[in-house]
């Protein structure tokens, strides 16, 4: 096995996260993209905590995309359905008896990250891009803590998110400062 394929077989989450970050920077590098990434990350962590299944974080990626699509197709936008999905996950957590401390930490963390990200939309576009990028990049720290602790989400999801959040967030900060 050559060194590149050996690295890829071990670090596929990093490769996937970097590929997504590069694709976003090349195609849709704006603050709404950053805010959407933060919200989907919040749902990933909350879904895994609410169902006490780390692998559910991966399921939440396409599920979050579907929630966004439904919001956009119906004309209500993405933020209301994403917020509703977070509330539904919190209710599900109570109904299934998920570990309260774990769910509470994800819910509070999610409110902080998603709230800061949404606030970026109310700012001047360039300033908002910088703020949204910083919020997204800072989420990589959340990912790193969970990766290190092997907590809430699968390590592969946390690794992929670090590789997405940090370069995309910092790339958006650079773009915001350059304009």
Short mmCIF file of N, CA and C in Angstrom, two decimals:
data_model
loop_
_atom_site.label_atom_id
_atom_site.label_comp_id
_atom_site.label_asym_id
_atom_site.label_seq_id
_atom_site.Cartn_x
_atom_site.Cartn_y
_atom_site.Cartn_z
N UNK A 1 0.86 -1.17 0.00
CA UNK A 1 0.00 0.00 0.00
C UNK A 1 0.90 1.24 0.00
N UNK A 2 0.62 2.17 -0.90
CA UNK A 2 1.46 3.37 -0.95
C UNK A 2 1.13 4.30 0.21
N UNK A 3 2.06 5.20 0.56
CA UNK A 3 1.84 6.07 1.73
C UNK A 3 0.58 6.92 1.64
N UNK A 4 0.24 7.41 0.46
CA UNK A 4 -0.95 8.27 0.33
C UNK A 4 -2.22 7.48 0.62
N UNK A 5 -2.33 6.28 0.08
CA UNK A 5 -3.55 5.50 0.32
C UNK A 5 -3.60 5.00 1.77
N UNK A 6 -2.43 4.75 2.36
CA UNK A 6 -2.39 4.36 3.77
C UNK A 6 -2.89 5.51 4.65
N UNK A 7 -2.43 6.72 4.36
CA UNK A 7 -2.88 7.89 5.12
C UNK A 7 -4.38 8.08 4.95
N UNK A 8 -4.84 7.96 3.71
CA UNK A 8 -6.27 8.18 3.43
C UNK A 8 -7.13 7.12 4.12
N UNK A 9 -6.67 5.90 4.19
CA UNK A 9 -7.47 4.87 4.84
C UNK A 9 -7.60 5.11 6.34
N UNK A 10 -6.59 5.77 6.93
CA UNK A 10 -6.65 6.08 8.37
C UNK A 10 -7.29 7.43 8.64
N UNK A 11 -7.13 8.37 7.76
CA UNK A 11 -7.56 9.75 8.00
C UNK A 11 -8.67 10.17 7.04
N UNK A 12 -9.51 9.24 6.63
CA UNK A 12 -10.59 9.61 5.72
C UNK A 12 -11.49 10.70 6.28
N UNK A 13 -11.75 10.76 7.61
CA UNK A 13 -12.58 11.88 8.10
C UNK A 13 -11.92 13.24 7.87
N UNK A 14 -10.60 13.30 8.07
CA UNK A 14 -9.88 14.54 7.81
C UNK A 14 -9.98 14.91 6.33
N UNK A 15 -9.78 13.93 5.47
CA UNK A 15 -9.87 14.18 4.03
C UNK A 15 -11.27 14.66 3.64
N UNK A 16 -12.29 14.04 4.21
CA UNK A 16 -13.67 14.43 3.90
C UNK A 16 -13.96 15.85 4.38
N UNK A 17 -13.53 16.17 5.60
CA UNK A 17 -13.74 17.52 6.13
C UNK A 17 -13.01 18.57 5.33
N UNK A 18 -11.75 18.29 4.98
CA UNK A 18 -10.98 19.25 4.17
C UNK A 18 -11.61 19.44 2.79
N UNK A 19 -12.05 18.35 2.19
CA UNK A 19 -12.69 18.45 0.87
C UNK A 19 -13.94 19.31 0.93
N UNK A 20 -14.74 19.13 1.99
CA UNK A 20 -15.95 19.95 2.14
C UNK A 20 -15.60 21.41 2.38
N UNK A 21 -14.56 21.66 3.18
CA UNK A 21 -14.15 23.04 3.44
C UNK A 21 -13.67 23.72 2.16
N UNK A 22 -12.86 23.02 1.39
CA UNK A 22 -12.35 23.59 0.13
C UNK A 22 -13.49 23.84 -0.84
N UNK A 23 -14.40 22.87 -0.94
CA UNK A 23 -15.55 23.04 -1.84
C UNK A 23 -16.37 24.25 -1.45
N UNK A 24 -16.61 24.44 -0.17
CA UNK A 24 -17.40 25.60 0.29
C UNK A 24 -16.66 26.90 0.03
N UNK A 25 -15.35 26.92 0.27
CA UNK A 25 -14.58 28.16 0.04
C UNK A 25 -14.56 28.53 -1.44
N UNK A 26 -14.53 27.53 -2.29
CA UNK A 26 -14.44 27.79 -3.73
C UNK A 26 -15.80 28.16 -4.32
N UNK A 27 -16.88 27.64 -3.74
CA UNK A 27 -18.19 27.82 -4.36
C UNK A 27 -19.12 28.81 -3.64
N UNK A 28 -19.30 28.67 -2.33
CA UNK A 28 -20.29 29.47 -1.62
C UNK A 28 -19.72 30.10 -0.35
N UNK A 29 -18.62 30.74 -0.46
CA UNK A 29 -17.95 31.31 0.71
C UNK A 29 -18.68 32.57 1.18
N UNK A 30 -19.69 32.38 2.01
CA UNK A 30 -20.41 33.52 2.57
C UNK A 30 -20.81 33.23 4.01
N UNK A 31 -21.34 34.23 4.66
CA UNK A 31 -21.66 34.04 6.08
C UNK A 31 -22.82 33.08 6.29
N UNK A 32 -23.75 33.03 5.37
CA UNK A 32 -24.85 32.08 5.51
C UNK A 32 -24.33 30.64 5.49
N UNK A 33 -23.31 30.38 4.69
CA UNK A 33 -22.69 29.06 4.66
C UNK A 33 -22.08 28.73 6.03
N UNK A 34 -21.37 29.69 6.60
CA UNK A 34 -20.76 29.47 7.93
C UNK A 34 -21.83 29.22 8.98
N UNK A 35 -22.88 30.02 8.96
CA UNK A 35 -23.95 29.88 9.95
C UNK A 35 -24.64 28.53 9.78
N UNK A 36 -24.87 28.13 8.55
CA UNK A 36 -25.49 26.83 8.28
C UNK A 36 -24.61 25.70 8.79
N UNK A 37 -23.30 25.79 8.56
CA UNK A 37 -22.38 24.76 9.06
C UNK A 37 -22.44 24.66 10.58
N UNK A 38 -22.49 25.79 11.24
CA UNK A 38 -22.58 25.79 12.70
C UNK A 38 -23.86 25.10 13.13
N UNK A 39 -24.97 25.46 12.51
CA UNK A 39 -26.26 24.87 12.90
C UNK A 39 -26.29 23.36 12.67
N UNK A 40 -25.76 22.91 11.54
CA UNK A 40 -25.74 21.46 11.29
C UNK A 40 -24.84 20.77 12.30
N UNK A 41 -23.72 21.38 12.65
CA UNK A 41 -22.85 20.82 13.68
C UNK A 41 -23.59 20.70 15.01
N UNK A 42 -24.33 21.73 15.37
CA UNK A 42 -25.11 21.71 16.61
C UNK A 42 -26.10 20.54 16.59
N UNK A 43 -26.78 20.37 15.46
CA UNK A 43 -27.75 19.27 15.36
C UNK A 43 -27.06 17.91 15.43
N UNK A 44 -25.87 17.80 14.85
CA UNK A 44 -25.14 16.52 14.91
C UNK A 44 -24.86 16.13 16.36
N UNK A 45 -24.33 17.07 17.12
CA UNK A 45 -24.01 16.79 18.51
C UNK A 45 -25.27 16.55 19.34
N UNK A 46 -26.29 17.34 19.10
CA UNK A 46 -27.52 17.18 19.86
C UNK A 46 -28.21 15.86 19.53
N UNK A 47 -28.20 15.45 18.27
CA UNK A 47 -28.81 14.17 17.89
C UNK A 47 -28.09 13.01 18.57
N UNK A 48 -26.77 13.04 18.55
CA UNK A 48 -26.00 11.96 19.18
C UNK A 48 -26.27 11.92 20.69
N UNK A 49 -26.34 13.09 21.31
CA UNK A 49 -26.60 13.14 22.76
C UNK A 49 -28.03 12.72 23.08
N UNK A 50 -28.99 13.22 22.29
CA UNK A 50 -30.40 12.94 22.56
C UNK A 50 -30.73 11.46 22.44
N UNK A 51 -30.08 10.78 21.54
CA UNK A 51 -30.35 9.36 21.34
C UNK A 51 -29.28 8.48 21.98
N UNK A 52 -28.29 9.12 22.60
CA UNK A 52 -27.19 8.44 23.28
C UNK A 52 -26.53 7.42 22.35
N UNK A 53 -26.35 7.83 21.12
CA UNK A 53 -25.71 7.00 20.09
C UNK A 53 -24.75 7.88 19.30
N UNK A 54 -23.44 7.73 19.51
CA UNK A 54 -22.47 8.58 18.81
C UNK A 54 -22.60 8.57 17.29
N UNK A 55 -22.94 7.43 16.71
CA UNK A 55 -23.05 7.34 15.26
C UNK A 55 -24.19 8.17 14.69
N UNK A 56 -25.15 8.54 15.54
CA UNK A 56 -26.28 9.35 15.07
C UNK A 56 -25.83 10.72 14.57
N UNK A 57 -24.65 11.16 14.99
CA UNK A 57 -24.13 12.44 14.51
C UNK A 57 -23.93 12.39 13.00
N UNK A 58 -23.48 11.26 12.49
CA UNK A 58 -23.31 11.14 11.03
C UNK A 58 -24.67 11.16 10.33
N UNK A 59 -25.68 10.55 10.92
CA UNK A 59 -27.03 10.55 10.34
C UNK A 59 -27.57 11.98 10.30
N UNK A 60 -27.20 12.77 11.30
CA UNK A 60 -27.71 14.14 11.39
C UNK A 60 -27.18 15.04 10.28
N UNK A 61 -26.08 14.67 9.63
CA UNK A 61 -25.56 15.50 8.53
C UNK A 61 -26.56 15.54 7.37
N UNK A 62 -26.94 14.40 6.79
CA UNK A 62 -27.94 14.47 5.72
C UNK A 62 -29.32 14.89 6.24
N UNK A 63 -29.64 14.52 7.49
CA UNK A 63 -30.94 14.92 8.05
C UNK A 63 -31.01 16.43 8.19
N UNK A 64 -29.92 17.06 8.64
CA UNK A 64 -29.87 18.52 8.73
C UNK A 64 -30.02 19.16 7.36
N UNK A 65 -29.39 18.56 6.37
CA UNK A 65 -29.53 19.06 4.99
C UNK A 65 -30.97 18.95 4.51
N UNK A 66 -31.63 17.87 4.89
CA UNK A 66 -33.04 17.70 4.51
C UNK A 66 -33.91 18.74 5.19
N UNK A 67 -33.64 19.03 6.46
CA UNK A 67 -34.39 20.06 7.19
C UNK A 67 -34.23 21.41 6.49
N UNK A 68 -33.01 21.71 6.09
CA UNK A 68 -32.73 22.96 5.37
C UNK A 68 -33.50 23.01 4.06
N UNK A 69 -33.46 21.91 3.31
CA UNK A 69 -34.16 21.85 2.03
C UNK A 69 -35.66 22.06 2.19
N UNK A 70 -36.24 21.42 3.20
CA UNK A 70 -37.68 21.58 3.44
C UNK A 70 -37.99 23.05 3.76
N UNK A 71 -37.17 23.66 4.60
CA UNK A 71 -37.39 25.06 4.93
C UNK A 71 -37.30 25.97 3.72
N UNK A 72 -36.32 25.71 2.88
CA UNK A 72 -36.14 26.55 1.68
C UNK A 72 -37.27 26.31 0.67
N UNK A 73 -37.66 25.06 0.49
CA UNK A 73 -38.72 24.73 -0.47
C UNK A 73 -40.06 25.31 -0.02
N UNK A 74 -40.33 25.27 1.27
CA UNK A 74 -41.62 25.76 1.77
C UNK A 74 -41.64 27.28 1.94
N UNK A 75 -40.48 27.90 1.82
CA UNK A 75 -40.43 29.35 1.91
C UNK A 75 -40.26 29.92 3.31
N UNK A 76 -40.10 29.07 4.32
CA UNK A 76 -39.92 29.59 5.67
C UNK A 76 -38.45 29.87 5.98
N UNK A 77 -37.58 29.47 5.07
CA UNK A 77 -36.15 29.65 5.29
C UNK A 77 -35.59 28.50 6.09
N UNK A 78 -34.31 28.58 6.38
CA UNK A 78 -33.67 27.45 7.06
C UNK A 78 -33.62 27.56 8.57
N UNK A 79 -33.66 28.76 9.10
CA UNK A 79 -33.39 28.93 10.53
C UNK A 79 -34.51 28.43 11.42
N UNK A 80 -35.75 28.65 11.02
CA UNK A 80 -36.88 28.17 11.83
C UNK A 80 -36.92 26.64 11.88
N UNK A 81 -36.83 25.95 10.74
CA UNK A 81 -36.83 24.48 10.82
C UNK A 81 -35.61 23.92 11.57
N UNK A 82 -34.45 24.55 11.43
CA UNK A 82 -33.28 24.08 12.17
C UNK A 82 -33.49 24.25 13.67
N UNK A 83 -34.04 25.38 14.08
CA UNK A 83 -34.35 25.59 15.50
C UNK A 83 -35.40 24.61 15.99
N UNK A 84 -36.41 24.36 15.16
CA UNK A 84 -37.45 23.40 15.54
C UNK A 84 -36.86 22.00 15.68
N UNK A 85 -35.94 21.64 14.80
CA UNK A 85 -35.30 20.33 14.89
C UNK A 85 -34.52 20.19 16.19
N UNK A 86 -33.86 21.26 16.62
CA UNK A 86 -33.13 21.23 17.89
C UNK A 86 -34.09 21.01 19.07
N UNK A 87 -35.22 21.70 19.04
CA UNK A 87 -36.21 21.54 20.11
C UNK A 87 -36.77 20.12 20.09
N UNK A 88 -37.07 19.59 18.92
CA UNK A 88 -37.58 18.22 18.81
C UNK A 88 -36.56 17.23 19.39
N UNK A 89 -35.29 17.43 19.08
CA UNK A 89 -34.26 16.54 19.62
C UNK A 89 -34.18 16.62 21.14
N UNK A 90 -34.35 17.82 21.69
CA UNK A 90 -34.36 17.97 23.16
C UNK A 90 -35.54 17.23 23.77
N UNK A 91 -36.70 17.31 23.14
CA UNK A 91 -37.89 16.60 23.63
C UNK A 91 -37.68 15.09 23.51
N UNK A 92 -37.13 14.64 22.39
CA UNK A 92 -36.85 13.22 22.22
C UNK A 92 -35.91 12.74 23.32
N UNK A 93 -34.90 13.54 23.64
CA UNK A 93 -33.95 13.17 24.70
C UNK A 93 -34.67 12.92 26.02
N UNK A 94 -35.63 13.77 26.34
CA UNK A 94 -36.39 13.60 27.58
C UNK A 94 -37.23 12.32 27.50
N UNK A 95 -37.88 12.12 26.37
CA UNK A 95 -38.77 10.96 26.22
C UNK A 95 -38.02 9.63 26.28
N UNK A 96 -36.81 9.59 25.73
CA UNK A 96 -36.08 8.32 25.72
C UNK A 96 -35.15 8.17 26.92
N UNK A 97 -35.10 9.20 27.75
CA UNK A 97 -34.28 9.12 28.95
C UNK A 97 -32.78 9.21 28.69
N UNK A 98 -32.41 10.00 27.72
CA UNK A 98 -30.98 10.19 27.42
C UNK A 98 -30.28 10.84 28.61
N UNK A 99 -28.99 10.62 28.75
CA UNK A 99 -28.25 11.22 29.88
C UNK A 99 -28.44 12.74 29.92
N UNK A 100 -29.06 13.23 30.98
CA UNK A 100 -29.44 14.65 31.06
C UNK A 100 -28.25 15.59 30.97
N UNK A 101 -27.20 15.25 31.66
CA UNK A 101 -26.02 16.14 31.67
C UNK A 101 -25.44 16.29 30.26
N UNK A 102 -25.36 15.18 29.56
CA UNK A 102 -24.84 15.18 28.19
C UNK A 102 -25.73 16.01 27.27
N UNK A 103 -27.02 15.81 27.36
CA UNK A 103 -27.96 16.55 26.51
C UNK A 103 -27.95 18.03 26.87
N UNK A 104 -27.94 18.34 28.16
CA UNK A 104 -27.92 19.74 28.58
C UNK A 104 -26.68 20.45 28.08
N UNK A 105 -25.53 19.80 28.15
CA UNK A 105 -24.29 20.41 27.66
C UNK A 105 -24.37 20.68 26.17
N UNK A 106 -24.91 19.74 25.42
CA UNK A 106 -25.03 19.94 23.97
C UNK A 106 -26.07 21.01 23.64
N UNK A 107 -27.14 21.04 24.39
CA UNK A 107 -28.18 22.03 24.12
C UNK A 107 -27.68 23.44 24.44
N UNK A 108 -27.04 23.61 25.58
CA UNK A 108 -26.51 24.93 25.96
C UNK A 108 -25.39 25.34 25.01
N UNK A 109 -24.48 24.41 24.73
CA UNK A 109 -23.42 24.72 23.76
C UNK A 109 -24.00 25.08 22.41
N UNK A 110 -25.02 24.35 22.00
CA UNK A 110 -25.67 24.64 20.73
C UNK A 110 -26.31 26.01 20.69
N UNK A 111 -26.95 26.40 21.79
CA UNK A 111 -27.56 27.73 21.86
C UNK A 111 -26.49 28.81 21.71
N UNK A 112 -25.37 28.62 22.39
CA UNK A 112 -24.29 29.61 22.31
C UNK A 112 -23.73 29.69 20.89
N UNK A 113 -23.34 28.56 20.33
CA UNK A 113 -22.76 28.58 18.98
C UNK A 113 -23.77 29.06 17.93
N UNK A 114 -24.96 28.49 17.94
CA UNK A 114 -25.96 28.86 16.94
C UNK A 114 -26.40 30.31 17.11
N UNK A 115 -26.53 30.76 18.35
CA UNK A 115 -26.92 32.15 18.61
C UNK A 115 -25.87 33.14 18.12
N UNK A 116 -24.61 32.86 18.42
CA UNK A 116 -23.54 33.74 17.93
C UNK A 116 -23.48 33.75 16.41
N UNK A 117 -23.64 32.57 15.83
CA UNK A 117 -23.62 32.49 14.37
C UNK A 117 -24.78 33.27 13.75
N UNK A 118 -25.97 33.11 14.30
CA UNK A 118 -27.12 33.87 13.78
C UNK A 118 -26.93 35.37 13.94
N UNK A 119 -26.32 35.78 15.03
CA UNK A 119 -26.07 37.22 15.24
C UNK A 119 -25.21 37.78 14.12
N UNK A 120 -24.33 36.97 13.56
CA UNK A 120 -23.47 37.43 12.46
C UNK A 120 -24.29 37.86 11.24
N UNK A 121 -25.47 37.28 11.09
CA UNK A 121 -26.32 37.64 9.95
C UNK A 121 -26.90 39.05 10.08
N UNK A 122 -26.93 39.57 11.30
CA UNK A 122 -27.49 40.91 11.52
C UNK A 122 -26.44 42.01 11.35
N UNK A 123 -25.20 41.62 11.16
CA UNK A 123 -24.12 42.60 11.06
C UNK A 123 -23.87 43.00 9.61
N UNK A 124 -23.06 44.03 9.45
CA UNK A 124 -22.58 44.40 8.11
C UNK A 124 -22.03 43.13 7.45
N UNK A 125 -22.25 42.94 6.15
CA UNK A 125 -21.85 41.68 5.51
C UNK A 125 -20.38 41.28 5.74
N UNK A 126 -19.46 42.21 5.62
CA UNK A 126 -18.04 41.86 5.80
C UNK A 126 -17.74 41.54 7.26
N UNK A 127 -18.25 42.34 8.16
CA UNK A 127 -18.06 42.08 9.59
C UNK A 127 -18.76 40.77 9.97
N UNK A 128 -19.95 40.57 9.45
CA UNK A 128 -20.69 39.34 9.72
C UNK A 128 -19.96 38.11 9.21
N UNK A 129 -19.29 38.24 8.07
CA UNK A 129 -18.52 37.13 7.53
C UNK A 129 -17.37 36.77 8.47
N UNK A 130 -16.70 37.79 8.98
CA UNK A 130 -15.60 37.57 9.93
C UNK A 130 -16.14 36.91 11.20
N UNK A 131 -17.22 37.43 11.75
CA UNK A 131 -17.79 36.87 12.98
C UNK A 131 -18.26 35.44 12.76
N UNK A 132 -18.98 35.20 11.68
CA UNK A 132 -19.46 33.84 11.40
C UNK A 132 -18.29 32.89 11.20
N UNK A 133 -17.25 33.35 10.52
CA UNK A 133 -16.06 32.52 10.34
C UNK A 133 -15.38 32.20 11.65
N UNK A 134 -15.31 33.19 12.55
CA UNK A 134 -14.70 32.95 13.86
C UNK A 134 -15.52 31.97 14.69
N UNK A 135 -16.84 32.09 14.64
CA UNK A 135 -17.70 31.16 15.37
C UNK A 135 -17.49 29.74 14.84
N UNK A 136 -17.48 29.61 13.52
CA UNK A 136 -17.28 28.28 12.93
C UNK A 136 -15.90 27.73 13.29
N UNK A 137 -14.87 28.55 13.16
CA UNK A 137 -13.51 28.09 13.50
C UNK A 137 -13.42 27.70 14.97
N UNK A 138 -14.09 28.46 15.83
CA UNK A 138 -14.03 28.14 17.26
C UNK A 138 -14.76 26.84 17.58
N UNK A 139 -15.70 26.44 16.73
CA UNK A 139 -16.39 25.17 16.95
C UNK A 139 -15.41 24.00 16.83
N UNK A 140 -14.31 24.21 16.15
CA UNK A 140 -13.30 23.16 16.05
C UNK A 140 -12.76 22.79 17.44
N UNK A 141 -12.74 23.75 18.36
CA UNK A 141 -12.30 23.45 19.73
C UNK A 141 -13.30 22.50 20.40
N UNK A 142 -14.59 22.74 20.19
CA UNK A 142 -15.65 21.87 20.70
C UNK A 142 -15.45 20.45 20.15
N UNK A 143 -15.18 20.40 18.84
CA UNK A 143 -14.92 19.11 18.19
C UNK A 143 -13.70 18.43 18.81
N UNK A 144 -12.64 19.18 19.02
CA UNK A 144 -11.39 18.62 19.54
C UNK A 144 -11.59 18.05 20.95
N UNK A 145 -12.33 18.75 21.78
CA UNK A 145 -12.59 18.27 23.14
C UNK A 145 -13.36 16.95 23.08
N UNK A 146 -14.37 16.89 22.25
CA UNK A 146 -15.17 15.66 22.15
C UNK A 146 -14.35 14.52 21.53
N UNK A 147 -13.50 14.85 20.57
CA UNK A 147 -12.63 13.85 19.96
C UNK A 147 -11.68 13.29 21.01
N UNK A 148 -11.05 14.16 21.76
CA UNK A 148 -10.09 13.75 22.78
C UNK A 148 -10.76 12.90 23.87
N UNK A 149 -11.93 13.31 24.29
CA UNK A 149 -12.65 12.59 25.36
C UNK A 149 -13.38 11.35 24.86
N UNK A 150 -13.47 11.21 23.54
CA UNK A 150 -14.27 10.12 22.95
C UNK A 150 -15.69 10.18 23.48
N UNK A 151 -16.25 11.38 23.45
CA UNK A 151 -17.56 11.62 24.07
C UNK A 151 -18.58 12.13 23.06
N UNK A 152 -19.80 11.76 23.26
CA UNK A 152 -21.02 12.19 22.57
C UNK A 152 -21.08 11.73 21.13
N UNK A 153 -20.15 12.20 20.28
CA UNK A 153 -20.16 11.84 18.86
C UNK A 153 -19.03 10.86 18.58
N UNK A 154 -19.11 10.20 17.43
CA UNK A 154 -18.02 9.30 17.05
C UNK A 154 -16.76 10.11 16.79
N UNK A 155 -15.62 9.51 17.04
CA UNK A 155 -14.35 10.21 16.81
C UNK A 155 -14.20 10.60 15.35
N UNK A 156 -14.71 9.78 14.44
CA UNK A 156 -14.60 10.10 13.02
C UNK A 156 -15.37 11.37 12.68
N UNK A 157 -16.54 11.54 13.30
CA UNK A 157 -17.32 12.76 13.05
C UNK A 157 -16.61 13.98 13.62
N UNK A 158 -16.09 13.86 14.83
CA UNK A 158 -15.36 14.99 15.44
C UNK A 158 -14.14 15.34 14.60
N UNK A 159 -13.43 14.35 14.12
CA UNK A 159 -12.25 14.59 13.28
C UNK A 159 -12.64 15.30 11.98
N UNK A 160 -13.69 14.82 11.34
CA UNK A 160 -14.15 15.44 10.09
C UNK A 160 -14.57 16.88 10.33
N UNK A 161 -15.24 17.12 11.44
CA UNK A 161 -15.70 18.48 11.75
C UNK A 161 -14.54 19.43 12.04
N UNK A 162 -13.51 18.94 12.71
CA UNK A 162 -12.33 19.78 12.92
C UNK A 162 -11.75 20.20 11.57
N UNK A 163 -11.64 19.22 10.67
CA UNK A 163 -11.06 19.47 9.36
C UNK A 163 -11.95 20.33 8.47
N UNK A 164 -13.21 20.43 8.80
CA UNK A 164 -14.14 21.33 8.08
C UNK A 164 -14.19 22.70 8.75
N UNK A 165 -14.46 22.71 10.05
CA UNK A 165 -14.73 23.97 10.76
C UNK A 165 -13.54 24.92 10.77
N UNK A 166 -12.37 24.41 11.09
CA UNK A 166 -11.22 25.29 11.24
C UNK A 166 -10.78 25.93 9.92
N UNK A 167 -10.51 25.16 8.87
CA UNK A 167 -10.09 25.83 7.62
C UNK A 167 -11.19 26.66 6.97
N UNK A 168 -12.42 26.18 7.00
CA UNK A 168 -13.50 26.97 6.40
C UNK A 168 -13.72 28.25 7.19
N UNK A 169 -13.77 28.13 8.51
CA UNK A 169 -13.97 29.32 9.34
C UNK A 169 -12.86 30.33 9.14
N UNK A 170 -11.61 29.88 9.21
CA UNK A 170 -10.48 30.82 9.03
C UNK A 170 -10.43 31.37 7.60
N UNK A 171 -10.78 30.55 6.63
CA UNK A 171 -10.83 31.03 5.24
C UNK A 171 -11.87 32.13 5.07
N UNK A 172 -13.01 31.99 5.73
CA UNK A 172 -14.05 33.02 5.67
C UNK A 172 -13.60 34.29 6.38
N UNK A 173 -12.86 34.14 7.47
CA UNK A 173 -12.32 35.32 8.18
C UNK A 173 -11.39 36.08 7.24
N UNK A 174 -10.51 35.36 6.56
CA UNK A 174 -9.58 36.00 5.63
C UNK A 174 -10.34 36.71 4.52
N UNK A 175 -11.35 36.06 3.97
CA UNK A 175 -12.16 36.69 2.91
C UNK A 175 -12.87 37.93 3.43
N UNK A 176 -13.39 37.87 4.64
CA UNK A 176 -14.07 39.02 5.21
C UNK A 176 -13.14 40.19 5.46
N UNK A 177 -11.94 39.88 5.88
CA UNK A 177 -10.95 40.95 6.14
C UNK A 177 -10.36 41.52 4.85
N UNK A 178 -10.37 40.72 3.79
CA UNK A 178 -9.77 41.16 2.52
C UNK A 178 -10.66 42.10 1.74
N UNK A 179 -11.94 42.18 2.09
CA UNK A 179 -12.85 43.03 1.31
C UNK A 179 -13.02 44.39 1.93
#
